[in-house]
Amino acid sequence: MTPQQYEEYIGSLFADNGYKVSVSPLSNDWGIDVIAIKGDEKIGIQAKMYGESSRSVNRRVIMELYGAAAYQDCTKAVLATDGEIYPDAIEVAQKLGIDILRTSVSEDFIPTVPTKQMNCEVKTKAGNISFEEAWEKYIFPLKGRILSNSRGSNKIIAVDWGGIKRVTSNGKLGKIDIEGFRLAYNVLMSQGYVTRDYINQQVDKRCSSGIVLILGELPFVEKTSSPTGLRIIE
């Protein structure tokens, strides 16, 4: 199951309980993956598929969800996950009134909730391809590869639905979370380009060089130098 399918699964749980549900695959959803509405109730839901990775939900995720739900005028916020949650994250959730929905899912789940498609589809040489499709088809196979640019080289140690582990040119082991790649990819697909400066502004860890380097391996994307970034090959 991909993260997008997990979001659809979460949406289906609320739809089965009479909610009108919209699911967005985009990172410019302001931190809300699923919106569920019934009467005067508007629930903002963030879905974290961490069960197949070593990642756990931390308190920062909870606090960001709280702000995102308030920004979108939600009456309630829910964190849905199939993974582990740090104790301090549970404490913050209780303090802020955020519900935690723990789930387990079946691999034979068939999405029934229509995904809310925003105006972001770009026709590329690969066609209209979602982030999850691109990640699975083109990024997963990068494991074991050494990628190089003017700033040095990165050896890709591991790729999963949590992100990428790499050894940088100075020999340090690091990880780039998948959210940074998703953000950059969706901006790239919506406007045809994304700059490294923009990624730096949006991603807390300064890993924009790695994101540009790795997404530059997509067959329908090319790197740019002025400004530094990526653009769609028409």
mmCIF file of C-alpha atoms in Angstrom:
data_model
loop_
_atom_site.group_PDB
_atom_site.id
_atom_site.type_symbol
_atom_site.label_atom_id
_atom_site.label_comp_id
_atom_site.label_asym_id
_atom_site.label_seq_id
_atom_site.Cartn_x
_atom_site.Cartn_y
_atom_site.Cartn_z
ATOM 1 C CA MET A 1 0.000 0.000 0.000
ATOM 2 C CA THR A 2 1.267 3.458 -0.884
ATOM 3 C CA PRO A 3 0.843 6.559 1.322
ATOM 4 C CA GLN A 4 -1.800 7.834 -1.103
ATOM 5 C CA GLN A 5 -3.760 4.599 -0.792
ATOM 6 C CA TYR A 6 -3.471 4.847 2.973
ATOM 7 C CA GLU A 7 -5.001 8.323 2.869
ATOM 8 C CA GLU A 8 -7.818 6.943 0.720
ATOM 9 C CA TYR A 9 -8.293 4.123 3.214
ATOM 10 C CA ILE A 10 -8.589 6.605 6.076
ATOM 11 C CA GLY A 11 -11.069 8.620 4.041
ATOM 12 C CA SER A 12 -13.163 5.506 3.457
ATOM 13 C CA LEU A 13 -13.449 4.907 7.208
ATOM 14 C CA PHE A 14 -15.091 8.290 7.641
ATOM 15 C CA ALA A 15 -17.190 7.932 4.481
ATOM 16 C CA ASP A 16 -18.572 4.681 5.873
ATOM 17 C CA ASN A 17 -19.756 6.688 8.889
ATOM 18 C CA GLY A 18 -21.726 9.177 6.834
ATOM 19 C CA TYR A 19 -19.127 11.877 6.266
ATOM 20 C CA LYS A 20 -18.613 13.684 2.979
ATOM 21 C CA VAL A 21 -14.923 13.080 2.363
ATOM 22 C CA SER A 22 -12.285 14.640 0.156
ATOM 23 C CA VAL A 23 -8.754 13.274 -0.097
ATOM 24 C CA SER A 24 -5.912 15.298 -1.547
ATOM 25 C CA PRO A 25 -2.632 13.829 -2.845
ATOM 26 C CA LEU A 26 -0.876 17.185 -2.779
ATOM 27 C CA SER A 27 1.617 18.543 -0.310
ATOM 28 C CA ASN A 28 0.145 22.032 -0.718
ATOM 29 C CA ASP A 29 -2.883 20.841 1.267
ATOM 30 C CA TRP A 30 -1.548 22.861 4.248
ATOM 31 C CA GLY A 31 -0.902 19.724 6.285
ATOM 32 C CA ILE A 32 -4.334 18.127 5.991
ATOM 33 C CA ASP A 33 -4.617 14.899 3.986
ATOM 34 C CA VAL A 34 -8.337 14.220 4.427
ATOM 35 C CA ILE A 35 -11.296 16.494 5.105
ATOM 36 C CA ALA A 36 -14.447 14.849 6.507
ATOM 37 C CA ILE A 37 -17.638 16.902 6.815
ATOM 38 C CA LYS A 38 -20.983 16.006 8.392
ATOM 39 C CA GLY A 39 -23.412 18.705 9.446
ATOM 40 C CA ASP A 40 -21.524 21.416 11.312
ATOM 41 C CA GLU A 41 -18.572 19.113 11.897
ATOM 42 C CA LYS A 42 -15.457 19.560 9.783
ATOM 43 C CA ILE A 43 -12.629 17.170 10.633
ATOM 44 C CA GLY A 44 -9.084 17.720 9.419
ATOM 45 C CA ILE A 45 -7.171 14.447 9.258
ATOM 46 C CA GLN A 46 -3.497 13.811 8.749
ATOM 47 C CA ALA A 47 -2.565 10.270 7.717
ATOM 48 C CA LYS A 48 0.872 8.898 8.579
ATOM 49 C CA MET A 49 1.636 5.485 7.097
ATOM 50 C CA TYR A 50 4.609 4.609 9.285
ATOM 51 C CA GLY A 51 3.869 0.927 9.914
ATOM 52 C CA GLU A 52 6.313 -0.281 7.259
ATOM 53 C CA SER A 53 9.147 1.998 8.398
ATOM 54 C CA SER A 54 11.140 2.724 11.539
ATOM 55 C CA ARG A 55 9.593 6.163 11.903
ATOM 56 C CA SER A 56 7.285 7.209 14.742
ATOM 57 C CA VAL A 57 4.870 10.115 15.097
ATOM 58 C CA ASN A 58 6.521 12.870 17.131
ATOM 59 C CA ARG A 59 5.095 15.893 18.902
ATOM 60 C CA ARG A 60 6.047 18.208 16.067
ATOM 61 C CA VAL A 61 3.660 16.324 13.756
ATOM 62 C CA ILE A 62 0.863 16.834 16.286
ATOM 63 C CA MET A 63 1.545 20.532 16.708
ATOM 64 C CA GLU A 64 1.702 21.104 12.945
ATOM 65 C CA LEU A 65 -1.620 19.286 12.542
ATOM 66 C CA TYR A 66 -3.163 21.505 15.204
ATOM 67 C CA GLY A 67 -2.124 24.619 13.305
ATOM 68 C CA ALA A 68 -3.171 23.235 9.915
ATOM 69 C CA ALA A 69 -6.621 22.268 11.171
ATOM 70 C CA ALA A 70 -7.134 25.686 12.754
ATOM 71 C CA TYR A 71 -6.032 27.415 9.558
ATOM 72 C CA GLN A 72 -8.613 25.472 7.545
ATOM 73 C CA ASP A 73 -11.391 26.238 10.063
ATOM 74 C CA CYS A 74 -11.775 22.616 11.117
ATOM 75 C CA THR A 75 -13.842 21.899 14.202
ATOM 76 C CA LYS A 76 -11.694 18.886 15.044
ATOM 77 C CA ALA A 77 -8.320 17.359 14.157
ATOM 78 C CA VAL A 78 -7.422 13.664 13.908
ATOM 79 C CA LEU A 79 -4.044 11.989 13.492
ATOM 80 C CA ALA A 80 -4.381 8.588 11.803
ATOM 81 C CA THR A 81 -1.435 6.201 11.746
ATOM 82 C CA ASP A 82 -0.543 2.536 11.484
ATOM 83 C CA GLY A 83 2.793 3.190 13.192
ATOM 84 C CA GLU A 84 4.173 4.029 16.606
ATOM 85 C CA ILE A 85 3.607 7.299 18.476
ATOM 86 C CA TYR A 86 6.055 8.809 20.936
ATOM 87 C CA PRO A 87 4.647 9.271 24.462
ATOM 88 C CA ASP A 88 5.228 13.034 24.392
ATOM 89 C CA ALA A 89 3.282 13.220 21.115
ATOM 90 C CA ILE A 90 0.337 11.504 22.803
ATOM 91 C CA GLU A 91 0.608 13.969 25.671
ATOM 92 C CA VAL A 92 0.542 16.954 23.289
ATOM 93 C CA ALA A 93 -2.410 15.468 21.377
ATOM 94 C CA GLN A 94 -4.395 15.101 24.588
ATOM 95 C CA LYS A 95 -3.534 18.650 25.624
ATOM 96 C CA LEU A 96 -4.632 20.074 22.244
ATOM 97 C CA GLY A 97 -7.748 17.917 21.916
ATOM 98 C CA ILE A 98 -6.493 15.982 18.893
ATOM 99 C CA ASP A 99 -7.823 12.466 18.488
ATOM 100 C CA ILE A 100 -5.459 9.654 17.531
ATOM 101 C CA LEU A 101 -6.808 6.962 15.223
ATOM 102 C CA ARG A 102 -4.666 3.836 15.234
ATOM 103 C CA THR A 103 -5.205 1.619 12.227
ATOM 104 C CA SER A 104 -4.076 -1.545 10.535
ATOM 105 C CA VAL A 105 -4.841 -2.085 6.883
ATOM 106 C CA SER A 106 -5.175 -4.951 4.468
ATOM 107 C CA GLU A 107 -3.075 -5.147 1.331
ATOM 108 C CA ASP A 108 -6.205 -5.976 -0.688
ATOM 109 C CA PHE A 109 -7.875 -2.652 0.160
ATOM 110 C CA ILE A 110 -9.570 -1.109 -2.880
ATOM 111 C CA PRO A 111 -10.025 2.690 -2.635
ATOM 112 C CA THR A 112 -13.668 3.806 -2.762
ATOM 113 C CA VAL A 113 -13.276 7.484 -1.870
ATOM 114 C CA PRO A 114 -12.686 9.722 -4.882
ATOM 115 C CA THR A 115 -9.424 11.610 -4.647
ATOM 116 C CA LYS A 116 -9.806 15.367 -4.826
ATOM 117 C CA GLN A 117 -7.755 16.356 -7.844
ATOM 118 C CA MET A 118 -6.450 19.889 -7.784
ATOM 119 C CA ASN A 119 -5.294 21.834 -10.787
ATOM 120 C CA CYS A 120 -1.800 20.425 -10.894
ATOM 121 C CA GLU A 121 -1.623 17.878 -13.681
ATOM 122 C CA VAL A 122 1.230 18.427 -16.105
ATOM 123 C CA LYS A 123 1.661 16.331 -19.219
ATOM 124 C CA THR A 124 5.210 15.006 -19.172
ATOM 125 C CA LYS A 125 7.078 12.474 -21.237
ATOM 126 C CA ALA A 126 5.927 9.970 -18.648
ATOM 127 C CA GLY A 127 2.320 11.174 -18.805
ATOM 128 C CA ASN A 128 0.398 12.328 -15.738
ATOM 129 C CA ILE A 129 2.179 10.475 -12.975
ATOM 130 C CA SER A 130 1.520 10.804 -9.259
ATOM 131 C CA PHE A 131 4.272 11.252 -6.706
ATOM 132 C CA GLU A 132 3.706 7.740 -5.352
ATOM 133 C CA GLU A 133 3.995 6.238 -8.838
ATOM 134 C CA ALA A 134 7.178 8.181 -9.566
ATOM 135 C CA TRP A 135 8.679 7.262 -6.206
ATOM 136 C CA GLU A 136 7.963 3.563 -6.620
ATOM 137 C CA LYS A 137 8.967 3.317 -10.274
ATOM 138 C CA TYR A 138 12.017 5.578 -10.430
ATOM 139 C CA ILE A 139 13.292 6.345 -6.908
ATOM 140 C CA PHE A 140 13.144 2.918 -5.280
ATOM 141 C CA PRO A 141 15.604 1.522 -7.884
ATOM 142 C CA LEU A 142 18.196 4.159 -6.904
ATOM 143 C CA LYS A 143 19.173 2.104 -3.846
ATOM 144 C CA GLY A 144 22.889 1.326 -4.048
ATOM 145 C CA ARG A 145 23.560 4.008 -6.667
ATOM 146 C CA ILE A 146 26.064 6.843 -6.322
ATOM 147 C CA LEU A 147 24.718 10.163 -7.604
ATOM 148 C CA SER A 148 27.010 13.115 -8.233
ATOM 149 C CA ASN A 149 26.782 16.831 -8.952
ATOM 150 C CA SER A 150 29.001 19.884 -8.545
ATOM 151 C CA ARG A 151 28.521 19.772 -4.771
ATOM 152 C CA GLY A 152 29.801 16.200 -4.441
ATOM 153 C CA SER A 153 28.309 12.725 -4.407
ATOM 154 C CA ASN A 154 25.619 10.858 -2.508
ATOM 155 C CA LYS A 155 25.463 7.096 -2.091
ATOM 156 C CA ILE A 156 21.883 5.945 -1.699
ATOM 157 C CA ILE A 157 21.824 3.417 1.138
ATOM 158 C CA ALA A 158 18.090 2.782 1.477
ATOM 159 C CA VAL A 159 14.780 3.905 -0.043
ATOM 160 C CA ASP A 160 11.372 3.321 1.522
ATOM 161 C CA TRP A 161 8.073 5.120 2.061
ATOM 162 C CA GLY A 162 9.661 7.093 4.881
ATOM 163 C CA GLY A 163 12.351 8.652 2.710
ATOM 164 C CA ILE A 164 15.952 8.082 1.696
ATOM 165 C CA LYS A 165 19.078 7.226 3.674
ATOM 166 C CA ARG A 166 22.307 8.395 2.087
ATOM 167 C CA VAL A 167 26.005 8.823 2.663
ATOM 168 C CA THR A 168 27.041 12.334 1.678
ATOM 169 C CA SER A 169 30.309 13.364 0.016
ATOM 170 C CA ASN A 170 31.830 14.088 3.437
ATOM 171 C CA GLY A 171 31.076 10.557 4.580
ATOM 172 C CA LYS A 172 28.159 11.374 6.869
ATOM 173 C CA LEU A 173 25.091 9.163 7.041
ATOM 174 C CA GLY A 174 21.882 11.140 6.757
ATOM 175 C CA LYS A 175 18.213 10.811 5.915
ATOM 176 C CA ILE A 176 15.826 12.931 3.891
ATOM 177 C CA ASP A 177 12.170 12.455 4.835
ATOM 178 C CA ILE A 178 9.764 11.688 2.030
ATOM 179 C CA GLU A 179 7.685 14.803 2.786
ATOM 180 C CA GLY A 180 10.424 17.036 1.378
ATOM 181 C CA PHE A 181 10.484 15.086 -1.868
ATOM 182 C CA ARG A 182 6.696 15.107 -2.093
ATOM 183 C CA LEU A 183 6.538 18.855 -1.593
ATOM 184 C CA ALA A 184 9.160 19.531 -4.263
ATOM 185 C CA TYR A 185 7.619 17.048 -6.700
ATOM 186 C CA ASN A 186 4.104 18.424 -6.426
ATOM 187 C CA VAL A 187 5.264 22.015 -6.893
ATOM 188 C CA LEU A 188 7.292 20.821 -9.875
ATOM 189 C CA MET A 189 4.252 19.112 -11.388
ATOM 190 C CA SER A 190 1.903 22.016 -10.718
ATOM 191 C CA GLN A 191 4.015 24.849 -12.133
ATOM 192 C CA GLY A 192 6.562 23.005 -14.273
ATOM 193 C CA TYR A 193 9.593 23.932 -12.152
ATOM 194 C CA VAL A 194 10.800 24.196 -8.575
ATOM 195 C CA THR A 195 13.856 26.024 -7.250
ATOM 196 C CA ARG A 196 16.290 24.891 -4.601
ATOM 197 C CA ASP A 197 15.691 28.171 -2.788
ATOM 198 C CA TYR A 198 11.969 27.372 -2.519
ATOM 199 C CA ILE A 199 12.730 23.906 -1.140
ATOM 200 C CA ASN A 200 15.080 25.464 1.414
ATOM 201 C CA GLN A 201 12.301 27.748 2.607
ATOM 202 C CA GLN A 202 9.774 24.934 2.977
ATOM 203 C CA VAL A 203 11.835 22.020 4.323
ATOM 204 C CA ASP A 204 13.262 22.426 7.820
ATOM 205 C CA LYS A 205 16.361 20.292 7.355
ATOM 206 C CA ARG A 206 18.735 21.778 4.826
ATOM 207 C CA CYS A 207 18.546 18.918 2.374
ATOM 208 C CA SER A 208 17.476 20.768 -0.753
ATOM 209 C CA SER A 209 20.649 19.793 -2.615
ATOM 210 C CA GLY A 210 19.886 16.101 -2.040
ATOM 211 C CA ILE A 211 16.257 16.517 -3.067
ATOM 212 C CA VAL A 212 17.254 18.230 -6.313
ATOM 213 C CA LEU A 213 19.956 15.636 -6.959
ATOM 214 C CA ILE A 214 17.632 12.670 -6.460
ATOM 215 C CA LEU A 215 14.514 14.032 -8.193
ATOM 216 C CA GLY A 216 16.805 15.019 -11.051
ATOM 217 C CA GLU A 217 17.060 11.289 -11.818
ATOM 218 C CA LEU A 218 13.433 11.199 -12.964
ATOM 219 C CA PRO A 219 13.379 10.681 -16.748
ATOM 220 C CA PHE A 220 10.956 13.569 -17.344
ATOM 221 C CA VAL A 221 12.864 16.080 -15.185
ATOM 222 C CA GLU A 222 16.052 18.035 -15.761
ATOM 223 C CA LYS A 223 18.238 20.084 -13.436
ATOM 224 C CA THR A 224 18.580 23.837 -13.946
ATOM 225 C CA SER A 225 21.461 26.078 -12.931
ATOM 226 C CA SER A 226 19.976 29.561 -13.044
ATOM 227 C CA PRO A 227 18.181 29.388 -10.717
ATOM 228 C CA THR A 228 19.299 26.062 -9.270
ATOM 229 C CA GLY A 229 16.420 23.625 -9.286
ATOM 230 C CA LEU A 230 14.390 21.316 -11.487
ATOM 231 C CA ARG A 231 12.023 21.666 -14.394
ATOM 232 C CA ILE A 232 9.728 19.400 -16.382
ATOM 233 C CA ILE A 233 11.008 18.276 -19.777
ATOM 234 C CA GLU A 234 8.226 19.147 -22.183
#
